[in-house]
Coordinates of C-alpha atoms in Angstrom, one line a residue:
X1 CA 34.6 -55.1 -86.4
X2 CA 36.1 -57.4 -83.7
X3 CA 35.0 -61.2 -83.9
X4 CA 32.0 -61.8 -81.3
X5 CA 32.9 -64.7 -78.8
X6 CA 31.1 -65.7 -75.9
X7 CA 32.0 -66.3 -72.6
X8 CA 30.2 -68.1 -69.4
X9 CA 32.7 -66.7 -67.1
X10 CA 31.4 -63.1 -66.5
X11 CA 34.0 -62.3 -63.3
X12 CA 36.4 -60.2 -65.8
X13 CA 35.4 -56.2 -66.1
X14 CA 37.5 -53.7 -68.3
X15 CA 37.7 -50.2 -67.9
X16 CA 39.4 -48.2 -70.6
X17 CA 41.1 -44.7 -68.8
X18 CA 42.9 -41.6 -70.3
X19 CA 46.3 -40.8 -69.4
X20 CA 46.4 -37.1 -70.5
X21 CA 48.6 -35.2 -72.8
X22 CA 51.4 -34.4 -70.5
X23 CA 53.4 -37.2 -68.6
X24 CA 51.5 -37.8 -65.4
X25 CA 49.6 -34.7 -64.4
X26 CA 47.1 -34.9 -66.8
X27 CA 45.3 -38.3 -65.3
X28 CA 42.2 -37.9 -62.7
X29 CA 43.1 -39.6 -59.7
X30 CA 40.4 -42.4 -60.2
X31 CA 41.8 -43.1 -63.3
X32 CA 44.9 -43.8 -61.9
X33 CA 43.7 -46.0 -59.1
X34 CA 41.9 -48.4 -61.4
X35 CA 45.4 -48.8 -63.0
X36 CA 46.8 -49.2 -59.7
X37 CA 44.6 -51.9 -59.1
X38 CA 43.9 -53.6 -61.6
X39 CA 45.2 -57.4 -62.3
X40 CA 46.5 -56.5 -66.1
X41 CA 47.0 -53.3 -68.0
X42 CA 46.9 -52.5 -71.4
X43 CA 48.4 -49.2 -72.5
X44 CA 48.9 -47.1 -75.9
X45 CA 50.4 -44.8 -75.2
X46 CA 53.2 -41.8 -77.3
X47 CA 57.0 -43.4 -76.0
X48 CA 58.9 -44.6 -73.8
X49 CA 58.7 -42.3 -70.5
X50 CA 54.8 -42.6 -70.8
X51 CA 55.3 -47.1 -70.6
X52 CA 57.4 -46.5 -67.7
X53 CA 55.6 -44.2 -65.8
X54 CA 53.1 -46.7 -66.3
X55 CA 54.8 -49.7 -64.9
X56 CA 55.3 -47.9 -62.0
X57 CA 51.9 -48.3 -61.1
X58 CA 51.5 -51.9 -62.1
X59 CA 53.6 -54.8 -62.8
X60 CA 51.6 -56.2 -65.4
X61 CA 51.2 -53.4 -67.9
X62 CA 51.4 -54.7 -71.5
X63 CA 51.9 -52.6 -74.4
X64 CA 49.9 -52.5 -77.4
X65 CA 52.2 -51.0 -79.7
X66 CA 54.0 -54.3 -81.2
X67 CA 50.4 -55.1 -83.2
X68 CA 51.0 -52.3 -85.0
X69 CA 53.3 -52.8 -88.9
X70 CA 56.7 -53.5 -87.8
X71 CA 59.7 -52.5 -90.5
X72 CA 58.6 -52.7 -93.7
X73 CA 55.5 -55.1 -93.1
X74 CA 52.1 -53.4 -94.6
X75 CA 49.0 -54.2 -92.1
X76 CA 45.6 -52.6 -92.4
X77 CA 44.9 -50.7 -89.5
X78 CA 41.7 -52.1 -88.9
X79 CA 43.6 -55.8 -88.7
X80 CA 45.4 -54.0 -85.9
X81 CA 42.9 -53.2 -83.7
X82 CA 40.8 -56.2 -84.1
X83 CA 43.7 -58.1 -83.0
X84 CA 44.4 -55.7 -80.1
X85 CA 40.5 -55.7 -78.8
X86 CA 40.8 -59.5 -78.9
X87 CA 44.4 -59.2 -76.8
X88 CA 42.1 -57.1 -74.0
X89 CA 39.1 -59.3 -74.5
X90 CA 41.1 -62.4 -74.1
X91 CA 42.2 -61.0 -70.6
X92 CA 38.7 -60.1 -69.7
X93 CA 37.6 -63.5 -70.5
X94 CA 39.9 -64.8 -68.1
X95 CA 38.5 -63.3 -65.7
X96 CA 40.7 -60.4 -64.9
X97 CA 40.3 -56.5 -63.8
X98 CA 41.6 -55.5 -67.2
X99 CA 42.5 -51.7 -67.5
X100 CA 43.1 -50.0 -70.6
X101 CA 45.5 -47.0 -70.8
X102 CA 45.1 -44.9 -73.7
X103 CA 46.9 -41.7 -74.4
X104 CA 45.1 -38.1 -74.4
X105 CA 41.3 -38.9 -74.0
X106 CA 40.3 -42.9 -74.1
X107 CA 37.1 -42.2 -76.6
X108 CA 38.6 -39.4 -78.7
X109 CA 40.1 -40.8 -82.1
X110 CA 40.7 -44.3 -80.1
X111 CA 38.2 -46.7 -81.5
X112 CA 40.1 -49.8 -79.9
X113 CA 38.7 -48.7 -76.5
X114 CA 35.1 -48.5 -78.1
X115 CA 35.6 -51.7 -79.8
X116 CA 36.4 -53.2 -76.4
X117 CA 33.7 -52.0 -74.7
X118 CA 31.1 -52.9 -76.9
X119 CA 32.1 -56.5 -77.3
X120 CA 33.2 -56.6 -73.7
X121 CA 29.4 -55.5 -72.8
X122 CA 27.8 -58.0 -75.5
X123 CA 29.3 -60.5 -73.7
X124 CA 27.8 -59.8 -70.6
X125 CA 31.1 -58.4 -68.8
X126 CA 31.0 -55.0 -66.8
X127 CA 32.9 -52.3 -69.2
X128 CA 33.3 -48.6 -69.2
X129 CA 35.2 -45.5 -69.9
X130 CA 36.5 -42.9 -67.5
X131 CA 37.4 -39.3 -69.4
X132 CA 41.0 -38.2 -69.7
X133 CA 42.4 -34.6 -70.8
X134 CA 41.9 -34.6 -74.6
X135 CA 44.3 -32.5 -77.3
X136 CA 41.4 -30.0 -77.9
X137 CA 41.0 -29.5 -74.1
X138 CA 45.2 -28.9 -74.2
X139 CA 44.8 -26.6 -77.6
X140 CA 42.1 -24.3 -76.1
X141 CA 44.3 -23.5 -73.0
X142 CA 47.7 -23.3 -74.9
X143 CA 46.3 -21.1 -77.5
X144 CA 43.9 -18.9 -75.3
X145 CA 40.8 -19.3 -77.4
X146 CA 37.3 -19.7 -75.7
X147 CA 35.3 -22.1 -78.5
X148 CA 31.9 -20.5 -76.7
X149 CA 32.8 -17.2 -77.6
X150 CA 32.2 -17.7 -81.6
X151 CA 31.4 -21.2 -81.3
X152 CA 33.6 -24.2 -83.3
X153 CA 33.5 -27.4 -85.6
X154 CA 35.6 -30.3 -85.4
X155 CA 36.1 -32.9 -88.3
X156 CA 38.4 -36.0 -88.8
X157 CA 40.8 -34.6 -91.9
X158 CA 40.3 -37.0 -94.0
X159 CA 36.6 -37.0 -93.5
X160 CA 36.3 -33.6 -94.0
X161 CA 38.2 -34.0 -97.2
X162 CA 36.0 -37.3 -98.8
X163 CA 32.6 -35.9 -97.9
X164 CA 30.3 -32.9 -98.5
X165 CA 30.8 -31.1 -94.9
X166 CA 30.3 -27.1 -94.9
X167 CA 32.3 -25.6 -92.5
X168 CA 31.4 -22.1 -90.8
X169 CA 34.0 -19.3 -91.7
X170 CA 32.8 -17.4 -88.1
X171 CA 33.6 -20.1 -86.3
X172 CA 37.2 -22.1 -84.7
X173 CA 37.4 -25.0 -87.3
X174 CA 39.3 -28.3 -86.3
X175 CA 41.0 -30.3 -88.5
X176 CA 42.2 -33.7 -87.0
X177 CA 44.9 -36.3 -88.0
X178 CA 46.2 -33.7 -90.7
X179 CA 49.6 -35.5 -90.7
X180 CA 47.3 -38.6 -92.6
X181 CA 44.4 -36.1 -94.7
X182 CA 43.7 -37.7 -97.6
X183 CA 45.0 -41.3 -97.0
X184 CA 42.2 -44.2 -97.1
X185 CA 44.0 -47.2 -97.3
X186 CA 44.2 -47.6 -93.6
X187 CA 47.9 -48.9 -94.2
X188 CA 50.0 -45.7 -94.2
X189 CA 50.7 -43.4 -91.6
X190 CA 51.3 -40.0 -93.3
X191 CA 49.9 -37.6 -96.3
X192 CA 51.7 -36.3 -99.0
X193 CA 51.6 -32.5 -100.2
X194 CA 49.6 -33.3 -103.1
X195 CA 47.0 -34.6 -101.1
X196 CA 47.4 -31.5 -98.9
X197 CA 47.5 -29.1 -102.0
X198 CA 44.0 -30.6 -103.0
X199 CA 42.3 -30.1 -99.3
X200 CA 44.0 -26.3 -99.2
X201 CA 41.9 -25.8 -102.7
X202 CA 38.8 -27.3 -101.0
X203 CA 39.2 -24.9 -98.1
X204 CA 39.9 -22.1 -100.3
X205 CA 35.7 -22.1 -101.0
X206 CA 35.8 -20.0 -97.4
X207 CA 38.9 -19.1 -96.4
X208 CA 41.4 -16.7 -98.5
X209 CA 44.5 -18.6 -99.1
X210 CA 46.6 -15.6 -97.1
X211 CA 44.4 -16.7 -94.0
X212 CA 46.6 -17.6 -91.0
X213 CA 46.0 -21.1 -90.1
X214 CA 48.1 -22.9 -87.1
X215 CA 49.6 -26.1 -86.5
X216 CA 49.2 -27.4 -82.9
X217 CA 51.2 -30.6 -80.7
X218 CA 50.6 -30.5 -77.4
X219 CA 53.5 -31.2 -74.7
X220 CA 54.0 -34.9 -73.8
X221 CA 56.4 -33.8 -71.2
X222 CA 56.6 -31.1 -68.1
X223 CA 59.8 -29.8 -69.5
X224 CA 58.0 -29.6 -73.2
X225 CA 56.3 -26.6 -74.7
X226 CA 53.5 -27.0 -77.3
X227 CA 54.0 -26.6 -81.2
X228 CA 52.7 -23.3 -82.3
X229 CA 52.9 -22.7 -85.2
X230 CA 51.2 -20.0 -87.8
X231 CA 51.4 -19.8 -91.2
X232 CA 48.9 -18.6 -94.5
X233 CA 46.7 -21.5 -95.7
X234 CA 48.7 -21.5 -99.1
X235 CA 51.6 -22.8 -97.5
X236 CA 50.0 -25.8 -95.5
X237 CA 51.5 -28.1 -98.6
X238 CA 54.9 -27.3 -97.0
X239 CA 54.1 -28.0 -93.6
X240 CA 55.8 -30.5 -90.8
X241 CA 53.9 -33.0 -89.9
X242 CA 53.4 -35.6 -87.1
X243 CA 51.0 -37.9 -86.0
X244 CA 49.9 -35.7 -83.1
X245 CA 49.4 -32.1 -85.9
X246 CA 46.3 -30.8 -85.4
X247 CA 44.6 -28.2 -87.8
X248 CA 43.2 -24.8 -86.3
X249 CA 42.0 -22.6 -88.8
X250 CA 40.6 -19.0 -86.9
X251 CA 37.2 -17.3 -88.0
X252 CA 37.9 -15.3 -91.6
X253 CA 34.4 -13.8 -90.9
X254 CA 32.6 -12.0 -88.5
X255 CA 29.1 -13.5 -86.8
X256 CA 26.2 -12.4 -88.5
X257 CA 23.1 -10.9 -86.3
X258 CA 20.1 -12.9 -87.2
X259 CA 17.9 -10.0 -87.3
X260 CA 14.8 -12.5 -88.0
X261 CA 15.0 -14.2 -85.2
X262 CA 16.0 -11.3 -82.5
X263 CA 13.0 -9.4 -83.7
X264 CA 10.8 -12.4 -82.7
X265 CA 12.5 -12.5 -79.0
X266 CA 11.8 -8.7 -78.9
X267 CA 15.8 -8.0 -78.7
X268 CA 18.4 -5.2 -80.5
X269 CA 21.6 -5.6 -82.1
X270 CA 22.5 -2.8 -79.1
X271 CA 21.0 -5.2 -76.5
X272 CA 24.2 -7.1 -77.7
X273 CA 26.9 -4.9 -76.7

């Protein structure tokens, strides 16, 4: 966790936005107006054309991509965010409107924004988060699927993989960060097929290994289309992955009726449809 300092100046506020998936349309318009407005921005976001756009709304937009390991350095991840919550702390301190940019949706897999706020908050400055277009909001649209139709469950990869979770075969699971399952060291920035082999055997307890699984990246760009692609669960091993792969494995099972329960409501399996 990030070091606790304390502050008597408490004229600084941070608010920590989303930018979207896709290059500019996917931001609320009040999201972009606190970047527009604000005294210093922060941003993380995927490349290059994303930074720009950015510094087109403000002339004081500083990356946070240089605390990450540069070349061949080896740097816990953890060290890296502490030292990039201090970076936006240090600027709310000062007594700025400090704006953080974060890529897809500011509280989804991005604990530097929750970091910040929490310390921000402890030290008596004004902090919050405005929502952004996440990858599962762009997944459900690009693929089709309605998650309320059989339900779904969402796990972390690599948490799915180190503890007991049980997923449900008649539901949409999610599988996040499944270009890193397996890897706890917090240093590297990929998995290996090894590590992939052993969480295919894991999911093998409830799903055939001919299931059709699919591999989903959403579009940064306008001009982009998202990665689709389907494949049996045998062959995940051999996939291509990125740091934006996310795992959607379909139902392999039907729902169930609870028959218990519907007598109790006074209702039929044909009341169902």
């Amino acid at each position: 966790m990030p070091t606790r300092q304390h502050s008597t100046c408490h004229q600084g506020s941070l608010v920590c936005v989303g930018t979207g998936l896709n290059l500019a349309g996917q931001i609320s318009v009040l999201s972009k107006s606190y970047i527009e407005n604000a005294d210093v921005v922060f941003s993380l976001v995927p490349d290059g054309f994303a930074q720009h756009w950015l510094e087109t709304l403000n002339s004081d937009v500083r990356s946070l991509q240089p605390y990450y390991a540069q070349g061949d350095e080896i740097k816990n991840r953890r060290d890296t965010y502490d030292q990039m919550v201090q970076a936006i702390l240090n600027a709310v301190r000062a007594g700025k409107k400090v704006v953080c940019a974060l890529y897809g949706h500011p509280g989804v897999f991005a604990c530097v924004s929750h970091f910040a706020i929490e310390l921000a908050r402890e030290e008596g400055y004004s902090a919050k988060m405005e929502p952004g277009i996440s990858a599962e909001a762009c997944l459900w649209a690009d693929l089709g699927i309605d998650p309320g139709h059989s339900g779904h469950q969402s796990f972390e990869a690599s948490q799915f993989m180190f503890y007991k979770h049980t997923p449900d075969p008649t539901t949409h699971l999610l599988l996040w960060q499944i270009g890193i399952a397996g890897e706890h060291t917090l240093t590297e920035f990929h998995t290996s097929s090894d590590r992939l082999q052993v969480l295919v055997e894991q999911l093998n307890e409830w799903y055939p290994l001919d299931h059709e699984i699919i591999l989903y990246e959403a579009a940064n760009l306008p001009i982009q289309q998202p990665r689709v692609d389907k494949f049996p669960l045998k062959d995940l091993p051999f996939a291509r992955l990125t740091d934006s792969s996310t795992l959607l494995i379909p139902p392999s099972r039907k729902l169930e009726l609870n028959h218990e329960i519907l007598a109790k409501l006074g209702i039929t399996a044909a009341d169902l449809g």
